[in-house]
């Protein structure tokens, strides 16, 4: 029996069925976790986020398994699609000073009405929200679409769709949207000192590529490299003239 998980559920006033519903898993799976089975990393992180604790609070034995990883690496997801939707929302909702999104289109975020509401609420609360999208007229956007096998025209259209879906953010104080014309080696998502980095691989669509969950803990770190990269792209980008 995992007493840590059981007590965390009690403190959060949640039932196993609530966990199963949030993570879209079979309730029997949650039952096996309570009986001592250790979930996959993506589920461990999602459960910890939902219960407002750390993975080590619930599964301290996994700390020994991760000892070889730097402390700033919170999780590694094999694919972007394997990051639970609730993790994305909790991630951005946790921001108190800064949200950053650097993508070519990031259409999956723009299509999430709940996430758009979170971005609006965070900006209204004083959080700076900066969104960088690929310029649909950039040759790098076209090239990325061709590399993924979806086609350059499709990728450009996805950027335009994203701009349209972000229209409700236009005019909200604290929200800035710019278009960049850089080669994007990774998609970067920031919430204060935490980062989700979606690695890019030639010939692989972004949803199929891995995601690293990082915490910025010191000046010379992996997270710093990506934060600096974000700033360089931001400084070279142009404001989106209008929301299409």
mmCIF file of N, CA and C in Angstrom, residues 133-143 152 155-157 159-160 163 179-181:
data_model
loop_
_atom_site.group_PDB
_atom_site.id
_atom_site.type_symbol
_atom_site.label_atom_id
_atom_site.label_comp_id
_atom_site.label_asym_id
_atom_site.label_seq_id
_atom_site.Cartn_x
_atom_site.Cartn_y
_atom_site.Cartn_z
ATOM 1 N N UNK A 133 5.436 33.428 -32.394
ATOM 2 C CA UNK A 133 4.995 32.502 -33.437
ATOM 3 C C UNK A 133 5.874 32.695 -34.671
ATOM 4 N N UNK A 134 6.000 31.658 -35.468
ATOM 5 C CA UNK A 134 6.751 31.772 -36.703
ATOM 6 C C UNK A 134 6.026 32.677 -37.691
ATOM 7 N N UNK A 135 6.759 33.531 -38.349
ATOM 8 C CA UNK A 135 6.174 34.364 -39.403
ATOM 9 C C UNK A 135 5.715 33.433 -40.521
ATOM 10 N N UNK A 136 4.418 33.437 -40.854
ATOM 11 C CA UNK A 136 3.930 32.517 -41.886
ATOM 12 C C UNK A 136 4.591 32.717 -43.244
ATOM 13 N N UNK A 137 5.216 33.884 -43.448
ATOM 14 C CA UNK A 137 5.915 34.149 -44.708
ATOM 15 C C UNK A 137 7.396 33.793 -44.646
ATOM 16 N N UNK A 138 7.839 33.272 -43.513
ATOM 17 C CA UNK A 138 9.248 32.920 -43.357
ATOM 18 C C UNK A 138 9.573 31.611 -44.079
ATOM 19 N N UNK A 139 10.698 31.544 -44.758
ATOM 20 C CA UNK A 139 11.086 30.286 -45.416
ATOM 21 C C UNK A 139 11.337 29.170 -44.406
ATOM 22 N N UNK A 140 11.669 29.524 -43.166
ATOM 23 C CA UNK A 140 11.928 28.501 -42.150
ATOM 24 C C UNK A 140 10.630 27.816 -41.720
ATOM 25 N N UNK A 141 9.525 28.559 -41.720
ATOM 26 C CA UNK A 141 8.226 27.957 -41.418
ATOM 27 C C UNK A 141 7.855 26.959 -42.510
ATOM 28 N N UNK A 142 8.066 27.375 -43.752
ATOM 29 C CA UNK A 142 7.780 26.488 -44.890
ATOM 30 C C UNK A 142 8.670 25.243 -44.817
ATOM 31 N N UNK A 143 9.947 25.445 -44.529
ATOM 32 C CA UNK A 143 10.885 24.324 -44.469
ATOM 33 C C UNK A 143 10.494 23.344 -43.377
ATOM 34 N N UNK A 152 4.715 22.873 -46.416
ATOM 35 C CA UNK A 152 4.970 24.243 -46.008
ATOM 36 C C UNK A 152 3.716 25.082 -45.936
ATOM 37 N N UNK A 155 1.831 24.342 -42.693
ATOM 38 C CA UNK A 155 2.436 24.942 -41.513
ATOM 39 C C UNK A 155 2.132 26.439 -41.443
ATOM 40 N N UNK A 156 2.229 27.123 -42.565
ATOM 41 C CA UNK A 156 1.909 28.553 -42.590
ATOM 42 C C UNK A 156 0.447 28.785 -42.229
ATOM 43 N N UNK A 157 -0.434 27.907 -42.721
ATOM 44 C CA UNK A 157 -1.860 28.039 -42.410
ATOM 45 C C UNK A 157 -2.113 27.807 -40.922
ATOM 46 N N UNK A 159 -0.088 28.589 -38.499
ATOM 47 C CA UNK A 159 0.293 29.827 -37.801
ATOM 48 C C UNK A 159 -0.846 30.841 -37.894
ATOM 49 N N UNK A 160 -1.420 30.978 -39.074
ATOM 50 C CA UNK A 160 -2.515 31.941 -39.263
ATOM 51 C C UNK A 160 -3.730 31.549 -38.420
ATOM 52 N N UNK A 163 -3.010 32.613 -34.873
ATOM 53 C CA UNK A 163 -3.216 34.056 -34.711
ATOM 54 C C UNK A 163 -4.695 34.388 -34.570
ATOM 55 N N UNK A 179 6.144 37.865 -34.211
ATOM 56 C CA UNK A 179 6.432 36.866 -35.239
ATOM 57 C C UNK A 179 7.943 36.811 -35.451
ATOM 58 N N UNK A 180 8.495 35.609 -35.478
ATOM 59 C CA UNK A 180 9.938 35.462 -35.670
ATOM 60 C C UNK A 180 10.232 34.751 -36.988
ATOM 61 N N UNK A 181 11.432 34.955 -37.477
ATOM 62 C CA UNK A 181 11.863 34.347 -38.740
ATOM 63 C C UNK A 181 13.139 33.528 -38.527
#
